[in-house]
Coordinates of N, CA, C and O in Angstrom, one line a residue:
X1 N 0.9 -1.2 0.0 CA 0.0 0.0 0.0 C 0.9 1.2 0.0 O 1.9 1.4 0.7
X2 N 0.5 2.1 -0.9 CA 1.2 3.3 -0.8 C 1.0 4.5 0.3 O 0.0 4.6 0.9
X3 N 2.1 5.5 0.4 CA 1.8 6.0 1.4 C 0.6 6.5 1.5 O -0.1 6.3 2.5
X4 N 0.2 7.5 0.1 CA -1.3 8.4 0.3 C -2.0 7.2 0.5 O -2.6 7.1 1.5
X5 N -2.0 6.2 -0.5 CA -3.6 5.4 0.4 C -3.7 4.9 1.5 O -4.7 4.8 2.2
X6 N -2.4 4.5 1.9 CA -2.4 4.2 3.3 C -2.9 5.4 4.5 O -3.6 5.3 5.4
X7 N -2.3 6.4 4.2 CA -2.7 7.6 4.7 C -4.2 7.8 5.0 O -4.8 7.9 6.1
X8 N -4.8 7.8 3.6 CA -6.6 7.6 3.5 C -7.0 6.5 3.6 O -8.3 6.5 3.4
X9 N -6.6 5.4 3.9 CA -6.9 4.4 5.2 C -7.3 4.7 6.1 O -8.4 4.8 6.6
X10 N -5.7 5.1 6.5 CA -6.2 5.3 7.9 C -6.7 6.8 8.7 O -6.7 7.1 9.9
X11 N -7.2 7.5 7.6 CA -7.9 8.7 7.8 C -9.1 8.6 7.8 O -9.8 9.5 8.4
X12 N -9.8 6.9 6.9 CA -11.1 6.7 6.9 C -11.6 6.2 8.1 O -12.7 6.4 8.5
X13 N -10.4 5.3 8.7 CA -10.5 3.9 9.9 C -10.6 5.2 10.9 O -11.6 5.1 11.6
X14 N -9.9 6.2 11.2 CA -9.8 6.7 12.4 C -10.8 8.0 12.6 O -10.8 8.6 13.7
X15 N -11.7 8.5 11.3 CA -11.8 9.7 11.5 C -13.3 9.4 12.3 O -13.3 10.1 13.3
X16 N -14.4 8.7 12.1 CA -15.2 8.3 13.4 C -15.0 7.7 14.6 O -15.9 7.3 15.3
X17 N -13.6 7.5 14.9 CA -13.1 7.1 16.2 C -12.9 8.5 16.7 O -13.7 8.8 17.6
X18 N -12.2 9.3 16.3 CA -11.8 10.3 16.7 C -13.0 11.4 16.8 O -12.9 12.4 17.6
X19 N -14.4 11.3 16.0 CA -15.4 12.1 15.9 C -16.3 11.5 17.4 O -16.9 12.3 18.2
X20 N -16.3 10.2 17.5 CA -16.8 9.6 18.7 C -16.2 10.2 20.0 O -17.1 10.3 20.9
X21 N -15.7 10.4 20.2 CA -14.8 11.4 21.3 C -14.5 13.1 21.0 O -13.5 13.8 21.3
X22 N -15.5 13.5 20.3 CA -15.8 14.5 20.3 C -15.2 15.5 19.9 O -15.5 16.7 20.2
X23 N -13.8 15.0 19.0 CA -12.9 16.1 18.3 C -13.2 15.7 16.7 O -13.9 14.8 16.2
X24 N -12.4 16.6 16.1 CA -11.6 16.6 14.8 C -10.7 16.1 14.5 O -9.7 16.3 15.3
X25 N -10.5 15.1 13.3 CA -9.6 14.4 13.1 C -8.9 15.7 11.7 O -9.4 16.0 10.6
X26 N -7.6 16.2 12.4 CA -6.8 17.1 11.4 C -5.9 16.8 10.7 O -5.7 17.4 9.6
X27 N -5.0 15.7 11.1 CA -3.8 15.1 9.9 C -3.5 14.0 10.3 O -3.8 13.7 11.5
X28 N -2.9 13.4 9.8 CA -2.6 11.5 10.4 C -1.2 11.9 9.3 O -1.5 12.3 8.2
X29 N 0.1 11.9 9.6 CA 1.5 11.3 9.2 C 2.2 10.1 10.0 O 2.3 9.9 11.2
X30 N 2.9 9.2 8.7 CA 3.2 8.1 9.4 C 4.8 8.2 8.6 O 5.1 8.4 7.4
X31 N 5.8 8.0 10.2 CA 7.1 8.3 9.4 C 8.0 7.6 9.8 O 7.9 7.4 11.0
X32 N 9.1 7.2 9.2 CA 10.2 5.8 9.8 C 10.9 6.6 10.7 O 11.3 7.7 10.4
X33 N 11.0 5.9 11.9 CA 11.6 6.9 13.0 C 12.9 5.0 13.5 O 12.7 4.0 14.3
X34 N 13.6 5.2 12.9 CA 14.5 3.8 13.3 C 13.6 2.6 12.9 O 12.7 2.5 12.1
X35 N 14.0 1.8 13.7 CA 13.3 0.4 13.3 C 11.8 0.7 13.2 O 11.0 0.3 12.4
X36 N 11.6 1.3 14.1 CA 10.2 2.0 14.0 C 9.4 2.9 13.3 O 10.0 3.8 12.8
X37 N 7.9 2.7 13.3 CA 7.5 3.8 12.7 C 6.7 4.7 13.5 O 6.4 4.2 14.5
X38 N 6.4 5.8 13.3 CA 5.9 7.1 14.1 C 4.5 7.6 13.7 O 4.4 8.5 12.8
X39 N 3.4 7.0 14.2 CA 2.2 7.7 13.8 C 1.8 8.7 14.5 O 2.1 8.8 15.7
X40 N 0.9 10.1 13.7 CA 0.7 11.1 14.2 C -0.3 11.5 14.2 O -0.5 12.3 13.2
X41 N -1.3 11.4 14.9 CA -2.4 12.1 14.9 C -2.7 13.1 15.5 O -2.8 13.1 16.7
X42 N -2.9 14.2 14.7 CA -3.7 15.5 15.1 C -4.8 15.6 15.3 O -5.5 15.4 14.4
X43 N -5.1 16.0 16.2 CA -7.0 16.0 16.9 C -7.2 17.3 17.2 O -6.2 17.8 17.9
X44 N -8.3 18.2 16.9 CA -8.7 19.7 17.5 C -10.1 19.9 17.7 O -10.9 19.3 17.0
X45 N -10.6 20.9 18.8 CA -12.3 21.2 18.5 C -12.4 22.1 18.5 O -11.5 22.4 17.7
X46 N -13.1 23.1 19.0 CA -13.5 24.0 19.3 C -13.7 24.1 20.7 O -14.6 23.5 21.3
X47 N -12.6 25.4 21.5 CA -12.7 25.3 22.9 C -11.3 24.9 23.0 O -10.8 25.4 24.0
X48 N -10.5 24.1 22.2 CA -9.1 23.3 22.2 C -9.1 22.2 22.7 O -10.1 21.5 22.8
X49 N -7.8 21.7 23.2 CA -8.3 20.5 23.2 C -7.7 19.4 24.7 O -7.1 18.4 24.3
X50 N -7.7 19.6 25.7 CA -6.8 19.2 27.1 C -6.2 17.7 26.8 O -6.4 16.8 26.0
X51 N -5.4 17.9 27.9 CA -4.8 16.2 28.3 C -5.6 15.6 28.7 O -5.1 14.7 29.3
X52 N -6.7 15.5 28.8 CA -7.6 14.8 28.6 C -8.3 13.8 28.2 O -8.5 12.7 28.6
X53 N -8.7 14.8 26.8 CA -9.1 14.8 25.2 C -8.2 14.2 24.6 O -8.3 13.3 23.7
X54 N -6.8 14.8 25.1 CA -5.4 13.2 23.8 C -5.8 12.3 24.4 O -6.6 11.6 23.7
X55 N -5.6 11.8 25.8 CA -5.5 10.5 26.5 C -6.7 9.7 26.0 O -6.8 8.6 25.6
X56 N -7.7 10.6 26.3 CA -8.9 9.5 25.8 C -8.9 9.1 24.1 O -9.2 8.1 23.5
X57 N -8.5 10.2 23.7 CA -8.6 9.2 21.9 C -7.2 9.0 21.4 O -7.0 9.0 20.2
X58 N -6.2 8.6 22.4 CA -5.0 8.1 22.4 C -6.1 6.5 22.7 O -6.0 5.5 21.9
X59 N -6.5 6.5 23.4 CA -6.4 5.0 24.2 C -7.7 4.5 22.9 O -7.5 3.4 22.2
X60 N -8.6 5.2 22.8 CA -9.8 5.0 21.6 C -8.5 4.6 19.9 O -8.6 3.6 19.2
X61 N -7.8 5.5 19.9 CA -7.1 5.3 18.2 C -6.3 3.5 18.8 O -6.1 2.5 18.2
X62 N -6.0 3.8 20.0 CA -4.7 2.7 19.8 C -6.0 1.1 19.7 O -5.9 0.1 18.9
X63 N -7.0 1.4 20.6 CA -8.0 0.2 20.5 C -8.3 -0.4 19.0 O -8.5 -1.6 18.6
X64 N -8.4 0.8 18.5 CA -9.3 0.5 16.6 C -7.9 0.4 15.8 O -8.1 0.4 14.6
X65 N -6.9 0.4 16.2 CA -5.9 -0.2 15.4 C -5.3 -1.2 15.8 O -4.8 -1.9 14.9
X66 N -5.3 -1.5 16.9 CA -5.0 -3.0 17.6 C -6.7 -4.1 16.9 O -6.8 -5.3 17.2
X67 N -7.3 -3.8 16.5 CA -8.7 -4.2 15.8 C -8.4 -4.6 14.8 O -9.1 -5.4 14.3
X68 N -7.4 -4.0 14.2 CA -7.5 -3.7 12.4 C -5.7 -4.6 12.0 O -5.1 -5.2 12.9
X69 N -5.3 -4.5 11.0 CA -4.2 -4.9 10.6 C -3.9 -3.4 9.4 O -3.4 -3.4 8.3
X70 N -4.3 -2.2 10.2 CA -4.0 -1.0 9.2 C -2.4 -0.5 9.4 O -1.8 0.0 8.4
X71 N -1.8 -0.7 10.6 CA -0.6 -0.6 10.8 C 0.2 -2.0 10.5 O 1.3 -1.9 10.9
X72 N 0.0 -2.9 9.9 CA 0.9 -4.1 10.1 C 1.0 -4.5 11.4 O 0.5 -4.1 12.4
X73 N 2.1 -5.8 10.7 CA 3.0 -6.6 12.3 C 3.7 -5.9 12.8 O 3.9 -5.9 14.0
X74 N 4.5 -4.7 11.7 CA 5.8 -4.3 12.6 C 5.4 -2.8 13.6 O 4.4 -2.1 13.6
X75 N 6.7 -2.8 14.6 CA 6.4 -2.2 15.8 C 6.0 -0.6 15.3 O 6.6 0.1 14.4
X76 N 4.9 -0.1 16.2 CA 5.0 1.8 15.9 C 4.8 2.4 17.2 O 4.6 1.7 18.3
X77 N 4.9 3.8 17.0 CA 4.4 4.7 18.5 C 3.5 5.2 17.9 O 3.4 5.3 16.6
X78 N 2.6 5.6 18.8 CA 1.3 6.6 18.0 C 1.6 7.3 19.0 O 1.8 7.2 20.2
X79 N 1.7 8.4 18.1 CA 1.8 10.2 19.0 C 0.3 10.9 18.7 O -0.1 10.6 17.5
X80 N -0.5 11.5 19.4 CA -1.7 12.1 19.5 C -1.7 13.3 20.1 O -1.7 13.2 21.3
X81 N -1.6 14.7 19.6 CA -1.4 15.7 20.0 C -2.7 16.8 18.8 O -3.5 16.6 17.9
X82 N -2.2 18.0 19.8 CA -3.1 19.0 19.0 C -2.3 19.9 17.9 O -1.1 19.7 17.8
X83 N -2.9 20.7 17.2 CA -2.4 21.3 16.3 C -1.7 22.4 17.0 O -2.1 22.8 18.1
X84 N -0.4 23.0 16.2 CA 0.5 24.1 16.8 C 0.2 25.3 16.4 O -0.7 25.6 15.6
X85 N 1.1 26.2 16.9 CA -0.1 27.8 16.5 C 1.1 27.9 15.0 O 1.4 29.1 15.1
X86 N 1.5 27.4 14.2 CA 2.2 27.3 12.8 C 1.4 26.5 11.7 O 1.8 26.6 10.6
X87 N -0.1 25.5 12.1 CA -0.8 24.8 11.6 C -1.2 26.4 10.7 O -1.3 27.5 11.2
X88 N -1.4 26.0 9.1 CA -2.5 27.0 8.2 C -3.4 26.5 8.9 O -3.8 25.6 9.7
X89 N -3.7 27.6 8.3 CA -5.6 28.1 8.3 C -6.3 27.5 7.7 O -7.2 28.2 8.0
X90 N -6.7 26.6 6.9 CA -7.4 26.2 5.8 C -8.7 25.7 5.2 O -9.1 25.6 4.0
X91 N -9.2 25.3 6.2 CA -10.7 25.0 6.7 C -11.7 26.6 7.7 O -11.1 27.4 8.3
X92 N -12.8 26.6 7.5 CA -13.3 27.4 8.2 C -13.9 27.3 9.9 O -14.7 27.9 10.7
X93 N -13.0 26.0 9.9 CA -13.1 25.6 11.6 C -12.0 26.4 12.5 O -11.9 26.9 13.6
X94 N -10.9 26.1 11.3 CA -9.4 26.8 11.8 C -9.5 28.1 12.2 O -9.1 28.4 13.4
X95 N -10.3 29.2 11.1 CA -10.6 30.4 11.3 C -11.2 30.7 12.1 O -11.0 31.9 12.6
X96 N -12.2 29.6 12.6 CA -13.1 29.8 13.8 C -12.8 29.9 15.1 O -13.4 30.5 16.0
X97 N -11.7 29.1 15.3 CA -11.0 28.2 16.1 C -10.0 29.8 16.8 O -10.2 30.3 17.8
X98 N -9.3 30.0 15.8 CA -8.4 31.7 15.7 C -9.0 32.8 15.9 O -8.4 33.8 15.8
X99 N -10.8 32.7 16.3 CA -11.0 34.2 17.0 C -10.1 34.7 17.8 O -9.2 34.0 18.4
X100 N -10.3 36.4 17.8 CA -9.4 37.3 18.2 C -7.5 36.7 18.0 O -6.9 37.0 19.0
X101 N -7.1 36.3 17.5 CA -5.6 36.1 16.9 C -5.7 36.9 16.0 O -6.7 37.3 15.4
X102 N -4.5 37.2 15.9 CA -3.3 38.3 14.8 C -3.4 37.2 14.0 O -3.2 36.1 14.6
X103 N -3.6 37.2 12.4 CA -3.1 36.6 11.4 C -2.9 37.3 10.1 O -3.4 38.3 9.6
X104 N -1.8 36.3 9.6 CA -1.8 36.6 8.2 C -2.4 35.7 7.2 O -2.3 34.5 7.3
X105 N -3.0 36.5 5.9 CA -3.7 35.8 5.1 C -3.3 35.8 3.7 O -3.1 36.9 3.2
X106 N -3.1 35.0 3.2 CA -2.8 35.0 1.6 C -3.6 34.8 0.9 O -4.1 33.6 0.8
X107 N -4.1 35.8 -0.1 CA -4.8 35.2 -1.1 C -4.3 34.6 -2.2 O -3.2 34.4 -2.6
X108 N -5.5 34.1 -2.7 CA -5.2 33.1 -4.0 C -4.6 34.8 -5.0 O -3.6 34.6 -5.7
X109 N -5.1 36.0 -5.2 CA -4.4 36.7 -6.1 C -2.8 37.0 -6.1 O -2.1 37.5 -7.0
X110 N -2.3 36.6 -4.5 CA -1.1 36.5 -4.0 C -0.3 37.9 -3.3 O 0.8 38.3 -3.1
X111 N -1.5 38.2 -2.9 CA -2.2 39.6 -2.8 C -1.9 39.2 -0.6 O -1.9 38.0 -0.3
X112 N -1.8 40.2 0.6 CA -1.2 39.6 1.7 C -2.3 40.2 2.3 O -2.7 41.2 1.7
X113 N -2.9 40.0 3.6 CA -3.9 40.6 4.5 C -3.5 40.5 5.6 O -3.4 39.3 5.9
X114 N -3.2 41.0 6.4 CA -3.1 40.9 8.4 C -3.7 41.4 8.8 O -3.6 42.5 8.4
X115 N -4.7 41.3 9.9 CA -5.3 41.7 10.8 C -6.1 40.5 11.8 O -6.4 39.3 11.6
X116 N -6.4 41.1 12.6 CA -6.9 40.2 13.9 C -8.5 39.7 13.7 O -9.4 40.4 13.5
X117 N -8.6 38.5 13.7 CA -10.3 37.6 13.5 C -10.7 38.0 14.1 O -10.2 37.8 15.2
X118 N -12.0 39.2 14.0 CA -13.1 39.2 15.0 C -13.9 38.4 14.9 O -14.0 37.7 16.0
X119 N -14.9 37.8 13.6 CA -15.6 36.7 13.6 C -15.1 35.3 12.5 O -14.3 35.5 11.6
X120 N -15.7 34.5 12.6 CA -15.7 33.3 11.4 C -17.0 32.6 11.0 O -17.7 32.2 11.9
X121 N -17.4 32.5 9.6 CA -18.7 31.5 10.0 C -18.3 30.7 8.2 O -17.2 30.8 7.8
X122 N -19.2 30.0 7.6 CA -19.6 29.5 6.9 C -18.8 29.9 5.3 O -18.1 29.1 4.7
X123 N -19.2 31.2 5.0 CA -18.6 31.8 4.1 C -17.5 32.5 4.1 O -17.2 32.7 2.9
X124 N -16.7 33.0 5.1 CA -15.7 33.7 5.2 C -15.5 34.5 6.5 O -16.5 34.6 7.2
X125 N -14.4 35.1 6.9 CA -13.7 35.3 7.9 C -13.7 36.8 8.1 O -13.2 37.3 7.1
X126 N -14.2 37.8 9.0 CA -14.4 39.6 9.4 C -12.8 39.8 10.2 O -12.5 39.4 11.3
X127 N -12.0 40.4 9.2 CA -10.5 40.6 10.2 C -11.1 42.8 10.4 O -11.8 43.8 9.9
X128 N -10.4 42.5 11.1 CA -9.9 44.2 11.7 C -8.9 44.2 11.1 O -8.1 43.3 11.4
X129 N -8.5 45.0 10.0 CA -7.2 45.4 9.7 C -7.0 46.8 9.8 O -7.4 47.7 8.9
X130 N -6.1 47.2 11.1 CA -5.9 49.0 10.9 C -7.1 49.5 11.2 O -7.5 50.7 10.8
X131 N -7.8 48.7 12.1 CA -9.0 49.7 12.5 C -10.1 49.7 11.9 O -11.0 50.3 12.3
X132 N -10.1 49.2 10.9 CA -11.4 49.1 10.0 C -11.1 47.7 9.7 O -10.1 47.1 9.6
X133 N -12.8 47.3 9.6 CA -13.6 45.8 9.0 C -13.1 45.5 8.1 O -12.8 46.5 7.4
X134 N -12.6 44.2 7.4 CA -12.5 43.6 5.9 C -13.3 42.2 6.3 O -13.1 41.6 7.4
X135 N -14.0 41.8 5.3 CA -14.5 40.6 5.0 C -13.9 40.2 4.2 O -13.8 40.8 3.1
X136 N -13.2 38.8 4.6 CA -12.2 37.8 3.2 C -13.5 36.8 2.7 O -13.9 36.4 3.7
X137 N -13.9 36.5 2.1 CA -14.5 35.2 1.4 C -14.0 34.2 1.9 O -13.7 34.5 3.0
X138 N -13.6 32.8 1.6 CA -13.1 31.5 1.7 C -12.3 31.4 0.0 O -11.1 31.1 -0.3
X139 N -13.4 31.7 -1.0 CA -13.0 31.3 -1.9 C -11.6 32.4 -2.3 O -10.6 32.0 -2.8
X140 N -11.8 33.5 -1.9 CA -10.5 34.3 -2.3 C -9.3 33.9 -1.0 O -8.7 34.9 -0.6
X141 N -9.0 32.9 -0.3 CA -8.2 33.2 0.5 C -7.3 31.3 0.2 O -7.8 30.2 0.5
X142 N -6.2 31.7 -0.2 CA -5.3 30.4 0.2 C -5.0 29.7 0.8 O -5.1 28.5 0.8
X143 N -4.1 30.8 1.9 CA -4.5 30.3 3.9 C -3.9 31.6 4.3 O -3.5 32.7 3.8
X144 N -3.9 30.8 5.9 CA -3.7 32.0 7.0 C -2.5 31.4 7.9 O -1.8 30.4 7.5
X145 N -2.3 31.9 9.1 CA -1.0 31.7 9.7 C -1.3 32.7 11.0 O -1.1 34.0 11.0
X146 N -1.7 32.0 12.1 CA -1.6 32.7 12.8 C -0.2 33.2 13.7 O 0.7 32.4 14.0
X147 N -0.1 34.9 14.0 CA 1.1 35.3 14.2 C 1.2 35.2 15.9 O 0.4 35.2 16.8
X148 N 2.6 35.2 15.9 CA 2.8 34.7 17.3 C 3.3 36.3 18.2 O 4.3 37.1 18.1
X149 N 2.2 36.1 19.1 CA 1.9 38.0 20.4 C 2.4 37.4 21.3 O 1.9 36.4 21.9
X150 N 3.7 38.2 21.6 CA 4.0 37.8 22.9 C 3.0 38.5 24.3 O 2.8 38.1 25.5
X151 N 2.5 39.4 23.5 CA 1.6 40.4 24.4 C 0.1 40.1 23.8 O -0.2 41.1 23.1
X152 N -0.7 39.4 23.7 CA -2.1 39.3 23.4 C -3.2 40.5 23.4 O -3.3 40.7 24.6
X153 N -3.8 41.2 22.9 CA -4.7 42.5 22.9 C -5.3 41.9 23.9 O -5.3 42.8 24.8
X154 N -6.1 40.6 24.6 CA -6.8 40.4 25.3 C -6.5 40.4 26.8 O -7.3 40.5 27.7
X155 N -4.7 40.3 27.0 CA -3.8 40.5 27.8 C -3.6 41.8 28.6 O -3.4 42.1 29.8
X156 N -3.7 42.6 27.4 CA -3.3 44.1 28.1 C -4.9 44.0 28.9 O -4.3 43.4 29.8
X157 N -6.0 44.1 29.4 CA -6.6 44.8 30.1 C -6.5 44.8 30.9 O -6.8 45.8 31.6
X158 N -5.9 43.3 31.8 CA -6.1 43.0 33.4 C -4.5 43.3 33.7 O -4.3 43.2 35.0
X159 N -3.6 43.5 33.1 CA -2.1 43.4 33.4 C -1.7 44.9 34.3 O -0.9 45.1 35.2
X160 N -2.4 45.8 33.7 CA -1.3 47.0 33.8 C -2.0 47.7 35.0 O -3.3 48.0 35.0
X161 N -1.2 48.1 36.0 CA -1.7 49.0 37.1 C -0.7 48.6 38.6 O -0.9 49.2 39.6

């Protein structure tokens, strides 16, 4: 089996395991780490996602592949973690997910946008840029990237005094 279909194997086998426990299944890579191989599953919701939330669909993924022969005989780790704040944007859960974050956006004209998500829904994403509203579409936008505040706008209110 090749990688991508193995990949969409095991993105089909795991993504109602992982919907059953009440996240998002975001990327599955599987990569030769020594004799071993290294599975990776990314899980996210809305709200984020605790030590919790891995442990329980850590122990749920490892059950439905100890079920299956989708990993083989030979030995692996499964890593189960959440997405990092360097994950694109690329879905309109992501965007949703990044209220109030600083990001940057690329459009498909290749054309650059930054400003902070006030809202997200269905069709596209309301940033603040510079003090004034812009509405991006979905369809005009490539991705995003959210930027890394050492100081959060949400931060400054309770800090200073």
């Amino acid at each position: 089996m090749g990688s991508a279909s193995s990949r969409d194997h095991l993105m089909k086998l795991l993504e109602p395991v992982v919907s059953a426990e009440g996240l998002d299944l975001e990327d599955i890579t599987v990569t030769q780490a020594g004799k071993r191989r290294l599975l990776r599953v990314v899980v996210d919701r809305d709200g984020g996602v605790s030590l919790d939330h891995i442990a329980d669909v850590s122990q749920a993924v490892s059950a439905a592949l100890d079920d299956t022969d989708a990993m083989g005989q030979s030995a692996y780790t499964l890593e189960v973690s959440s997405p990092g704040v360097d994950r694109p944007l690329t879905e309109p859960r992501h965007w949703r997910r990044a209220a109030t974050r600083l990001v940057k956006a690329e459009m498909r004209d290749g054309s650059v946008v930054e400003g902070r998500i006030m809202a997200a829904d269905d069709g596209g994403v309301d940033l603040d840029v510079a003090g004034a509203a812009r509405r991006l579409d979905y369809e005009d936008l490539a991705r995003g990237r959210v930027q890394v505040e050492f100081r959060r706008i949400d931060d400054v209110d309770g800090d200073e005094g």
